[in-house]
Tab-separated table of C-alpha atoms and ligand atoms in Angstrom:
chain	number	residue	atom	x	y	z
A	1	MET	CA	12.622	4.407	-14.697
A	2	VAL	CA	9.199	3.186	-15.771
A	3	ASP	CA	8.236	4.497	-18.985
A	4	TYR	CA	4.640	5.293	-18.326
A	5	HIS	CA	4.276	5.732	-21.880
A	6	HIS	CA	4.127	2.136	-23.078
A	7	TRP	CA	2.181	0.866	-20.358
A	8	GLN	CA	2.653	-3.109	-21.109
A	9	LEU	CA	-0.560	-3.882	-18.833
A	10	ASP	CA	-0.148	-7.666	-20.187
A	11	GLY	CA	0.720	-9.629	-16.748
A	12	SER	CA	-0.398	-10.784	-13.417
A	13	ALA	CA	-1.855	-8.258	-11.138
A	14	PRO	CA	1.084	-8.550	-8.864
A	15	GLU	CA	3.671	-8.074	-11.799
A	16	LEU	CA	1.069	-4.811	-13.102
A	17	TYR	CA	1.487	-4.197	-9.134
A	18	GLU	CA	5.388	-4.036	-8.693
A	19	LYS	CA	5.779	-2.631	-12.388
A	20	TYR	CA	3.843	0.349	-11.490
A	21	LEU	CA	2.464	1.081	-8.560
A	22	VAL	CA	5.413	0.772	-6.788
A	23	PRO	CA	7.410	3.331	-8.775
A	24	ALA	CA	4.280	5.699	-8.676
A	25	ILE	CA	2.914	5.420	-5.046
A	26	THR	CA	4.770	2.693	-2.367
A	27	VAL	CA	8.216	3.141	-2.738
A	28	LYS	CA	7.625	6.572	-1.741
A	29	TRP	CA	6.408	5.286	1.531
A	30	ALA	CA	8.688	2.749	2.214
A	31	GLU	CA	11.772	4.770	1.328
A	32	ASP	CA	9.587	7.286	4.352
A	33	LEU	CA	8.938	4.428	6.944
A	34	VAL	CA	12.241	2.967	6.524
A	35	GLY	CA	14.082	6.125	6.955
A	36	ARG	CA	11.631	6.448	10.631
A	37	ALA	CA	12.116	3.263	11.519
A	38	GLN	CA	16.149	2.596	10.390
A	39	PRO	CA	16.238	-0.550	11.145
A	40	CYS	CA	20.159	-1.516	11.694
A	41	ALA	CA	23.145	-3.911	10.233
A	42	GLY	CA	22.393	-7.339	12.256
A	43	GLU	CA	18.403	-6.909	12.990
A	44	ASP	CA	16.148	-9.156	12.418
A	45	VAL	CA	13.286	-7.494	10.339
A	46	LEU	CA	9.812	-9.122	8.863
A	47	ASP	CA	8.401	-6.761	6.723
A	48	LEU	CA	4.314	-7.667	6.868
A	49	ALA	CA	1.807	-7.652	4.586
A	50	CYS	CA	4.987	-7.065	2.298
A	51	GLY	CA	3.486	-7.592	-1.193
A	52	THR	CA	5.833	-7.636	-3.566
A	53	GLY	CA	8.726	-6.297	-1.187
A	54	ILE	CA	9.389	-2.757	-1.451
A	55	VAL	CA	9.510	-2.865	2.081
A	56	ALA	CA	11.893	-5.788	3.054
A	57	ARG	CA	14.024	-4.595	0.102
A	58	LEU	CA	14.918	-0.685	0.994
A	59	ALA	CA	15.232	-2.177	4.395
A	60	SER	CA	17.506	-5.362	3.443
A	61	GLN	CA	20.136	-2.280	1.791
A	62	ARG	CA	19.973	-0.162	4.475
A	63	MET	CA	21.146	-2.975	6.894
A	64	GLY	CA	24.253	-4.614	4.884
A	65	GLN	CA	23.323	-7.685	6.971
A	66	GLY	CA	20.982	-9.730	9.696
A	67	HIS	CA	18.157	-10.782	7.515
A	68	VAL	CA	14.751	-9.739	6.441
A	69	THR	CA	11.401	-11.660	6.287
A	70	GLY	CA	9.198	-10.734	3.775
A	71	LEU	CA	5.259	-11.867	4.769
A	72	ASP	CA	2.211	-11.852	2.484
A	73	LEU	CA	-1.040	-13.760	2.441
A	74	ASN	CA	-1.158	-13.697	-1.698
A	75	LYS	CA	1.649	-16.427	-2.991
A	76	GLY	CA	1.638	-13.992	-6.318
A	77	MET	CA	2.416	-11.034	-4.926
A	78	LEU	CA	5.394	-13.261	-3.004
A	79	ALA	CA	6.268	-14.761	-6.911
A	80	VAL	CA	6.855	-11.194	-7.584
A	81	ALA	CA	8.651	-10.513	-4.399
A	82	ARG	CA	11.205	-13.540	-5.142
A	83	THR	CA	11.971	-12.313	-8.727
A	84	PHE	CA	14.947	-9.896	-6.964
A	85	SER	CA	18.058	-10.859	-5.758
A	86	GLY	CA	20.128	-8.541	-3.919
A	87	ASP	CA	23.141	-7.048	-2.512
A	88	GLY	CA	21.907	-6.466	0.920
A	89	ALA	CA	20.340	-8.734	3.910
A	90	PRO	CA	19.210	-11.876	2.780
A	91	ILE	CA	15.237	-11.827	2.415
A	92	ASP	CA	13.539	-14.842	3.357
A	93	TRP	CA	10.074	-14.646	1.800
A	94	VAL	CA	6.963	-16.420	3.304
A	95	GLU	CA	3.336	-17.040	2.805
A	96	GLY	CA	1.481	-16.726	6.112
A	97	SER	CA	-1.430	-14.302	7.414
A	98	ALA	CA	-0.960	-11.284	10.161
A	99	LEU	CA	-3.228	-12.485	12.141
A	100	ASP	CA	-1.333	-16.158	13.300
A	101	LEU	CA	2.347	-15.356	12.878
A	102	PRO	CA	4.186	-18.433	11.730
A	103	PHE	CA	7.264	-16.638	14.001
A	104	PRO	CA	8.013	-18.004	17.793
A	105	ALA	CA	7.174	-14.845	20.500
A	106	GLY	CA	10.616	-12.649	20.388
A	107	LYS	CA	12.185	-13.576	16.859
A	108	PHE	CA	12.117	-9.944	15.460
A	109	ASP	CA	13.662	-6.635	16.272
A	110	LEU	CA	11.528	-4.339	14.050
A	111	VAL	CA	7.934	-5.365	12.704
A	112	LEU	CA	7.377	-2.887	9.358
A	113	CYS	CA	3.697	-2.882	7.836
A	114	GLN	CA	3.279	-0.859	5.269
A	115	LEU	CA	-0.559	0.212	3.943
A	116	GLY	CA	-1.344	-3.730	4.910
A	117	LEU	CA	-3.107	-2.559	8.187
A	118	GLN	CA	-6.866	-1.386	6.425
A	119	PHE	CA	-7.065	-4.980	5.195
A	120	PHE	CA	-6.779	-7.045	8.160
A	121	PRO	CA	-9.792	-8.024	9.242
A	122	ASP	CA	-8.864	-8.488	13.058
A	123	GLN	CA	-6.784	-5.156	13.457
A	124	GLY	CA	-6.487	-5.689	17.142
A	125	ARG	CA	-5.015	-9.228	16.703
A	126	ALA	CA	-3.069	-8.680	13.949
A	127	LEU	CA	-0.960	-5.906	16.230
A	128	SER	CA	-1.335	-8.270	19.234
A	129	GLU	CA	0.588	-10.642	16.739
A	130	MET	CA	3.446	-8.066	16.169
A	131	ASN	CA	3.524	-7.182	19.906
A	132	ARG	CA	4.088	-10.998	20.439
A	133	VAL	CA	6.421	-11.712	17.866
A	134	LEU	CA	8.568	-8.641	18.983
A	135	SER	CA	12.046	-8.852	20.539
A	136	LEU	CA	12.025	-6.846	24.576
A	137	SER	CA	13.556	-4.249	23.219
A	138	GLY	CA	11.842	-4.616	19.670
A	139	ARG	CA	10.012	-1.697	17.421
A	140	VAL	CA	7.468	-1.431	15.761
A	141	ALA	CA	6.366	1.016	12.465
A	142	LEU	CA	3.475	0.987	10.100
A	143	SER	CA	1.993	3.043	7.891
A	144	VAL	CA	-2.439	3.238	6.448
A	145	PHE	CA	-4.100	6.110	4.380
A	146	ASN	CA	-6.771	8.414	6.079
A	147	SER	CA	-9.595	9.329	5.297
A	148	ILE	CA	-10.767	9.459	1.885
A	149	GLU	CA	-11.239	13.074	1.284
A	150	ARG	CA	-7.417	13.427	2.051
A	151	THR	CA	-6.271	12.359	-0.688
A	152	PRO	CA	-8.024	14.171	-3.353
A	153	GLY	CA	-7.071	11.820	-6.728
A	154	ALA	CA	-8.482	8.835	-4.991
A	155	ASN	CA	-11.702	10.799	-3.857
A	156	ALA	CA	-12.704	11.980	-7.500
A	157	PHE	CA	-11.693	8.358	-8.040
A	158	VAL	CA	-14.496	6.200	-5.593
A	159	LEU	CA	-17.791	9.545	-6.870
A	160	ALA	CA	-16.751	8.633	-10.361
A	161	LEU	CA	-17.432	5.237	-9.746
A	162	ASP	CA	-20.682	5.559	-8.087
A	163	ARG	CA	-21.273	7.594	-10.672
A	164	VAL	CA	-21.352	5.433	-13.419
A	165	LEU	CA	-20.975	1.547	-11.935
A	166	GLY	CA	-23.962	2.754	-9.368
A	167	PRO	CA	-24.170	4.004	-5.484
A	168	ASN	CA	-21.707	1.266	-3.409
A	169	SER	CA	-19.293	0.645	-6.030
A	170	SER	CA	-16.538	2.141	-4.647
A	171	ARG	CA	-17.052	-0.039	-0.960
A	172	ILE	CA	-13.487	-2.243	-1.490
A	173	LYS	CA	-11.547	1.608	-3.097
A	174	ARG	CA	-12.713	3.384	0.391
A	175	GLY	CA	-12.036	0.713	2.327
A	176	GLU	CA	-8.316	1.155	1.888
A	177	HIS	CA	-8.917	4.812	3.700
A	178	ALA	CA	-10.065	3.639	7.006
A	179	PHE	CA	-8.553	5.443	9.000
A	180	ASN	CA	-9.944	9.064	10.103
A	181	GLU	CA	-7.972	9.956	13.172
A	182	PRO	CA	-4.572	9.084	14.124
A	183	GLY	CA	-6.292	8.379	17.906
A	184	GLU	CA	-7.519	5.482	16.038
A	185	LEU	CA	-4.685	4.216	15.509
A	186	ARG	CA	-2.682	5.157	18.504
A	187	ASP	CA	-5.617	3.778	20.499
A	188	LEU	CA	-5.009	0.651	18.775
A	189	LEU	CA	-1.224	-0.337	18.432
A	190	ILE	CA	-1.767	0.872	23.237
A	191	GLY	CA	-4.884	-1.561	22.673
A	192	ALA	CA	-2.365	-4.737	21.371
A	193	GLY	CA	-0.080	-4.281	24.258
A	194	LEU	CA	2.676	-1.742	22.811
A	195	SER	CA	3.723	1.246	24.690
A	196	LYS	CA	4.959	4.587	23.953
A	197	ALA	CA	2.884	4.946	20.652
A	198	GLU	CA	2.966	8.246	18.164
A	199	VAL	CA	1.459	8.322	14.848
A	200	ARG	CA	2.192	11.847	12.662
A	201	THR	CA	0.503	12.581	9.664
A	202	VAL	CA	2.574	12.386	6.349
A	203	VAL	CA	1.546	13.378	2.711
A	204	GLN	CA	3.000	12.303	-0.601
A	205	LYS	CA	2.711	14.178	-3.715
A	206	VAL	CA	1.387	10.646	-6.545
A	207	THR	CA	2.136	11.792	-10.280
A	208	PHE	CA	0.638	9.658	-12.840
A	209	PRO	CA	0.940	10.426	-16.575
A	210	SER	CA	-2.820	10.956	-17.409
A	211	VAL	CA	-6.249	10.036	-15.181
A	212	LEU	CA	-6.708	7.611	-17.960
A	213	ASP	CA	-3.212	5.768	-16.646
A	214	TYR	CA	-4.470	5.818	-13.252
A	215	VAL	CA	-8.062	4.139	-13.876
A	216	ARG	CA	-6.691	1.612	-16.063
A	217	PHE	CA	-3.891	0.759	-13.290
A	218	GLN	CA	-6.616	0.827	-10.498
A	219	PHE	CA	-9.305	-1.729	-12.331
A	220	CYS	CA	-5.833	-3.880	-14.106
A	221	ALA	CA	-3.508	-4.359	-10.658
A	222	THR	CA	-6.154	-4.289	-7.809
A	223	PRO	CA	-8.577	-5.722	-6.260
A	224	LEU	CA	-10.800	-3.603	-8.422
A	225	ALA	CA	-10.418	-5.620	-11.333
A	226	ALA	CA	-13.083	-7.609	-9.614
A	227	LEU	CA	-15.602	-5.350	-10.556
A	228	LEU	CA	-15.542	-4.947	-14.687
A	229	GLY	CA	-14.810	-8.818	-14.312
A	230	ASP	CA	-18.450	-9.783	-15.955
A	231	LEU	CA	-17.739	-6.985	-19.254
A	232	THR	CA	-16.484	-8.053	-23.073
A	233	GLU	CA	-13.061	-6.359	-22.968
A	234	ASP	CA	-14.346	-3.601	-25.736
A	235	ASP	CA	-17.254	-3.092	-22.769
A	236	ARG	CA	-13.739	-2.383	-20.250
A	237	ARG	CA	-12.098	-0.441	-22.045
A	238	GLU	CA	-15.326	1.783	-22.534
A	239	THR	CA	-16.056	1.651	-19.039
A	240	ILE	CA	-12.407	2.873	-17.943
A	241	LYS	CA	-12.388	6.007	-20.531
A	242	THR	CA	-15.877	7.288	-19.356
A	243	ILE	CA	-14.575	6.463	-15.685
A	244	ALA	CA	-11.368	9.002	-16.369
A	245	LEU	CA	-13.589	11.391	-18.077
A	246	GLU	CA	-15.695	11.667	-15.214
A	247	ILE	CA	-12.960	11.939	-12.462
A	248	ALA	CA	-11.967	15.298	-13.924
A	249	GLY	CA	-15.231	16.937	-12.766
A	250	PHE	CA	-14.469	15.671	-9.770
A	251	CYS	CA	-10.909	17.556	-9.741
A	252	HIS	CA	-9.042	21.140	-9.201
A	253	PRO	CA	-7.979	21.773	-12.134
A	254	GLU	CA	-4.205	22.010	-10.600
A	255	MET	CA	-4.971	18.280	-10.106
A	256	LEU	CA	-4.928	18.108	-14.543
A	257	GLU	CA	-1.894	20.150	-15.257
A	258	GLY	CA	0.099	19.485	-18.130
A	259	GLY	CA	-2.247	16.218	-18.877
A	260	ARG	CA	-0.873	14.468	-15.982
A	261	PHE	CA	-2.588	12.909	-12.464
A	262	SER	CA	-0.820	14.947	-9.785
A	263	PHE	CA	-2.240	14.434	-6.291
A	264	GLN	CA	-1.287	14.462	-2.067
A	265	GLN	CA	-1.695	11.089	-0.763
A	266	GLU	CA	-1.890	11.376	3.189
A	267	GLY	CA	-1.768	8.803	5.467
A	268	TYR	CA	-0.819	8.168	9.386
A	269	VAL	CA	2.677	6.437	10.486
A	270	GLY	CA	2.621	5.073	13.402
A	271	THR	CA	5.541	3.489	15.906
A	272	ALA	CA	5.341	2.017	19.331
A	273	TYR	CA	8.355	-0.781	21.250
A	274	ALA	CA	7.081	-3.897	22.599
A	275	SER	CA	5.962	-4.067	25.897
A	276	GLY	CA	8.562	-5.686	26.908
B	1	LIG	C1	-1.872	-2.510	-0.010
B	1	LIG	S1	-0.839	-4.081	-0.497
B	1	LIG	C2	0.579	-2.751	0.300
B	1	LIG	C3	1.791	-4.084	-0.011
B	1	LIG	C4	3.684	-3.556	0.455
B	1	LIG	N1	3.608	-4.046	1.852
B	1	LIG	C5	3.480	-2.638	-0.739
B	1	LIG	O1	3.550	-0.942	0.091
B	1	LIG	O2	3.740	-2.044	-1.988
B	1	LIG	C6	-1.359	-5.290	0.840
B	1	LIG	C7	-0.811	-6.520	0.897
B	1	LIG	O3	-2.004	-6.855	2.209
B	1	LIG	C8	-1.649	-8.113	1.951
B	1	LIG	N2	-2.644	-8.555	3.060
B	1	LIG	C9	-3.827	-8.233	3.228
B	1	LIG	N3	-4.274	-9.516	4.301
B	1	LIG	C10	-3.483	-9.129	4.632
B	1	LIG	C11	-3.102	-10.737	5.902
B	1	LIG	N4	-4.184	-11.012	7.059
B	1	LIG	N5	-1.912	-11.443	5.880
B	1	LIG	C12	-0.910	-10.842	5.638
B	1	LIG	N6	-0.862	-9.989	4.632
B	1	LIG	C13	-2.294	-9.764	4.129
B	1	LIG	C14	-2.490	-8.501	0.607
B	1	LIG	O4	-2.008	-9.537	-0.050
B	1	LIG	C15	-1.228	-7.332	0.025
B	1	LIG	O5	-0.538	-7.675	-0.497
């Protein structure tokens, strides 16, 4: 259980990501994704854009036997992933790009990719790579957030960011929510040669101990840190407080009940099969 009331914000961004964002958000999406994909004992599974490895770990536990590979571009995320030892299927961690997977064709029974596709500079190419490394009967399961208005907490945050830091400051955060229609993801899956593509809308409820904690977390454990990079520590703290106060003005009162910050996050989960 995370002690949210003693946020220890000293640490690298990947360490803070694992400590705060994974328990608050991504473990929920990972349970859903792994539950849908049902990795089985003996399978060879790839967790693409694995970050600190939550999806790989859940898949490994569920499988017991077989093999899991976690791949990410970011060395720091992989360094945190490597600190976990599991009792499930063994996991290897590989540094590499989703656009040029360092694996032979047909290697994997299952490719998982949680909340990663929206960051890839060429999504079609990444999906073609996923298709290439799948075995003949292999399958892919991936998730992306959908439009930011469907995730009211993030929407309030970007509105506050633009008001406090200037128009367009929210560009990076908005980029996490690049998919607007299920058909966009379905077309990409089909365009990459995958078959039987299905896209479902999935909603998770997330809760942070307070709005202030949510904002601090965004600036400590995600690439948004760059936005405040030039400020002194005092100015940084003040700016974070100002943004948190602004957020309240963009929220439905229900989201702030009990002093916490709770909201629904909406995304698309896509599944498809190798072209065979
Ligand atoms: C929001 S994190 C999601 C991490 C993890 N899947 C999770 O759910 O906790 C997105 C991850 O995508 C990775 N990433 C971004 N572009 C990538 C690329 N071209 N190839 C591989 N990984 C990439 C980032 O380094 C980051 O770890």
